[in-house]
């Protein structure tokens, strides 16, 4: 599949698959709406049942767009981290940014009565939770960037990021130990992840964060290709290691931190999709990987969200459980079939 025409054909097929996954996701839910009616509604035609239009445009379309942004953004963040650290086990949350978001959410949901009452006076409902998680994630990102300015060794930065994750996770555990059962339950529900609770304003903000992260990722393509061959080789190509590391970390932090703040800590997607894409395309060229990873991540997230919505039921399974149960066997099968891990 190394010929440019093959790549173009592959991207056309992936785009078609994304459109189908998007329509399938929008047509699924507790209220049964026929696939044909969903297509008609998306094309602007009036639907037989008036309530279907409300369900379609006020709930299902925003949820599907959120899933698309979450899947694509987390997958790109994972690709950035795996390339920067040249570690196949690195994911979007390896620098502790997701743990920072979890700490922010935990402080709001399980913190002292002073913090909780202050937040409830300032903001309302999901908005306060999003702001708390955002502050936590970007605080950790700021600390990581400060450390990155002083440390030249990329692997040392990886270890420090893991330590930040351990510290914040420990603080969350302490809060969970002393909190009430009701507050603990709210935090657990948040940690399951969800793509269906965003308002139009929140969705717009999430889209802006993801677009900014994608643009920074595109600007880093040359540096990402150079990092694969080692930092010394990258430097010999004229790549500024310090500047490139900063841009890559900021891009990954924006994607992972912003998405976690809005949708919760969704696992597996960011770790597995880059491997899945490398296996399918059999390439390490980031001009191919960056768009392909985003598209595959969006498709996988849409399919997982579709499966999480039990047919004709108001109950929705935790998205984290679905992403792991569905995605992990696929990646294992591909690795066994290829009998090698491209990295």
Short mmCIF file of C-alpha atoms in Angstrom, two decimals, residues 95-234:
data_model
loop_
_atom_site.label_atom_id
_atom_site.label_comp_id
_atom_site.label_asym_id
_atom_site.label_seq_id
_atom_site.Cartn_x
_atom_site.Cartn_y
_atom_site.Cartn_z
CA UNK A 95 2.46 12.89 31.14
CA UNK A 96 -0.13 12.84 33.92
CA UNK A 97 -2.38 15.40 32.21
CA UNK A 98 -5.44 13.15 32.41
CA UNK A 99 -4.69 12.49 36.08
CA UNK A 100 -4.59 16.25 36.60
CA UNK A 101 -8.06 16.53 35.09
CA UNK A 102 -9.23 13.72 37.36
CA UNK A 103 -7.77 15.53 40.35
CA UNK A 104 -9.61 18.72 39.40
CA UNK A 105 -12.88 16.81 39.06
CA UNK A 106 -12.21 14.97 42.33
CA UNK A 107 -11.58 18.21 44.22
CA UNK A 108 -14.91 19.54 43.01
CA UNK A 109 -16.93 16.35 43.56
CA UNK A 110 -15.17 14.93 46.62
CA UNK A 111 -13.28 17.90 48.08
CA UNK A 112 -14.02 19.86 51.17
CA UNK A 113 -17.40 21.45 51.64
CA UNK A 114 -15.79 24.86 51.16
CA UNK A 115 -14.50 24.02 47.68
CA UNK A 116 -17.74 22.36 46.65
CA UNK A 117 -19.92 25.22 47.90
CA UNK A 118 -17.69 27.84 46.29
CA UNK A 119 -17.85 26.02 42.94
CA UNK A 120 -21.60 25.60 43.16
CA UNK A 121 -22.01 29.33 43.80
CA UNK A 122 -19.80 30.24 40.87
CA UNK A 123 -20.93 27.77 38.23
CA UNK A 124 -23.74 25.35 37.69
CA UNK A 125 -23.79 21.61 37.00
CA UNK A 126 -21.59 20.18 34.26
CA UNK A 127 -19.96 23.56 33.58
CA UNK A 128 -18.29 23.61 36.99
CA UNK A 129 -17.05 20.04 36.50
CA UNK A 130 -15.60 20.87 33.10
CA UNK A 131 -13.84 23.98 34.44
CA UNK A 132 -12.42 22.07 37.42
CA UNK A 133 -11.10 19.27 35.21
CA UNK A 134 -9.66 21.79 32.72
CA UNK A 135 -7.84 23.67 35.47
CA UNK A 136 -6.40 20.42 36.82
CA UNK A 137 -5.19 19.22 33.42
CA UNK A 138 -3.63 22.53 32.39
CA UNK A 139 -1.97 22.98 35.79
CA UNK A 140 -0.18 19.65 35.31
CA UNK A 141 0.60 20.62 31.69
CA UNK A 142 2.17 23.87 32.89
CA UNK A 143 4.33 21.97 35.39
CA UNK A 144 5.39 19.45 32.72
CA UNK A 145 6.34 22.28 30.34
CA UNK A 146 8.39 23.93 33.08
CA UNK A 147 10.22 20.67 33.72
CA UNK A 148 10.70 20.08 29.98
CA UNK A 149 12.48 23.43 29.76
CA UNK A 150 15.14 22.23 32.20
CA UNK A 151 15.52 18.59 31.14
CA UNK A 152 17.08 17.57 27.84
CA UNK A 153 16.58 13.82 28.20
CA UNK A 154 13.21 12.84 26.72
CA UNK A 155 13.06 9.54 28.61
CA UNK A 156 13.61 11.37 31.91
CA UNK A 157 10.66 13.58 31.01
CA UNK A 158 8.58 10.44 30.42
CA UNK A 159 9.43 9.12 33.90
CA UNK A 160 8.68 12.49 35.49
CA UNK A 161 5.32 12.58 33.71
CA UNK A 162 4.49 9.13 35.06
CA UNK A 163 5.43 10.33 38.56
CA UNK A 164 3.09 13.31 38.22
CA UNK A 165 0.36 10.85 37.25
CA UNK A 166 1.10 8.73 40.32
CA UNK A 167 1.01 11.75 42.65
CA UNK A 168 -2.31 13.04 41.34
CA UNK A 169 -3.81 9.53 41.39
CA UNK A 170 -2.72 9.15 45.01
CA UNK A 171 -4.39 12.45 45.93
CA UNK A 172 -7.59 11.29 44.22
CA UNK A 173 -7.45 8.05 46.25
CA UNK A 174 -7.08 10.02 49.49
CA UNK A 175 -10.09 12.17 48.60
CA UNK A 176 -12.10 9.07 47.69
CA UNK A 177 -11.28 7.47 51.06
CA UNK A 178 -12.66 10.39 53.07
CA UNK A 179 -15.60 11.41 50.90
CA UNK A 180 -19.26 10.43 51.17
CA UNK A 181 -20.74 7.55 49.19
CA UNK A 182 -22.83 9.95 47.08
CA UNK A 183 -19.85 12.11 46.07
CA UNK A 184 -17.76 9.02 45.35
CA UNK A 185 -20.50 7.65 43.11
CA UNK A 186 -20.64 10.91 41.12
CA UNK A 187 -16.88 10.80 40.59
CA UNK A 188 -17.00 7.15 39.50
CA UNK A 189 -19.73 7.95 36.98
CA UNK A 190 -17.59 10.80 35.62
CA UNK A 191 -14.57 8.47 35.35
CA UNK A 192 -16.60 6.09 33.14
CA UNK A 193 -16.45 8.69 30.36
CA UNK A 194 -19.33 10.08 28.33
CA UNK A 195 -19.83 11.86 25.01
CA UNK A 196 -23.51 12.73 25.44
CA UNK A 197 -23.65 15.53 28.00
CA UNK A 198 -22.21 18.53 26.15
CA UNK A 199 -24.12 21.71 25.40
CA UNK A 200 -23.65 23.52 22.07
CA UNK A 201 -21.27 26.00 23.74
CA UNK A 202 -19.19 23.22 25.28
CA UNK A 203 -19.10 21.34 21.97
CA UNK A 204 -17.89 24.48 20.19
CA UNK A 205 -15.14 24.96 22.77
CA UNK A 206 -14.11 21.31 22.51
CA UNK A 207 -14.01 21.61 18.70
CA UNK A 208 -11.79 24.68 18.99
CA UNK A 209 -9.36 22.86 21.31
CA UNK A 210 -9.20 19.82 19.01
CA UNK A 211 -8.68 21.98 15.89
CA UNK A 212 -5.84 23.86 17.62
CA UNK A 213 -4.24 20.57 18.68
CA UNK A 214 -4.53 19.19 15.13
CA UNK A 215 -2.95 22.33 13.64
CA UNK A 216 0.00 22.08 16.06
CA UNK A 217 0.31 18.41 15.15
CA UNK A 218 0.42 19.23 11.42
CA UNK A 219 3.13 21.85 12.08
CA UNK A 220 5.17 19.16 13.87
CA UNK A 221 5.11 16.53 11.09
CA UNK A 222 8.73 17.13 10.04
CA UNK A 223 9.92 16.99 13.64
CA UNK A 224 7.87 13.84 14.32
CA UNK A 225 9.47 12.03 11.37
CA UNK A 226 12.92 13.13 12.56
CA UNK A 227 12.30 12.04 16.18
CA UNK A 228 11.71 8.47 14.99
CA UNK A 229 15.42 8.20 14.09
CA UNK A 230 16.65 9.66 17.36
CA UNK A 231 17.28 13.11 18.77
CA UNK A 232 20.82 13.38 17.41
CA UNK A 233 19.62 12.63 13.89
CA UNK A 234 16.75 15.10 14.31
#
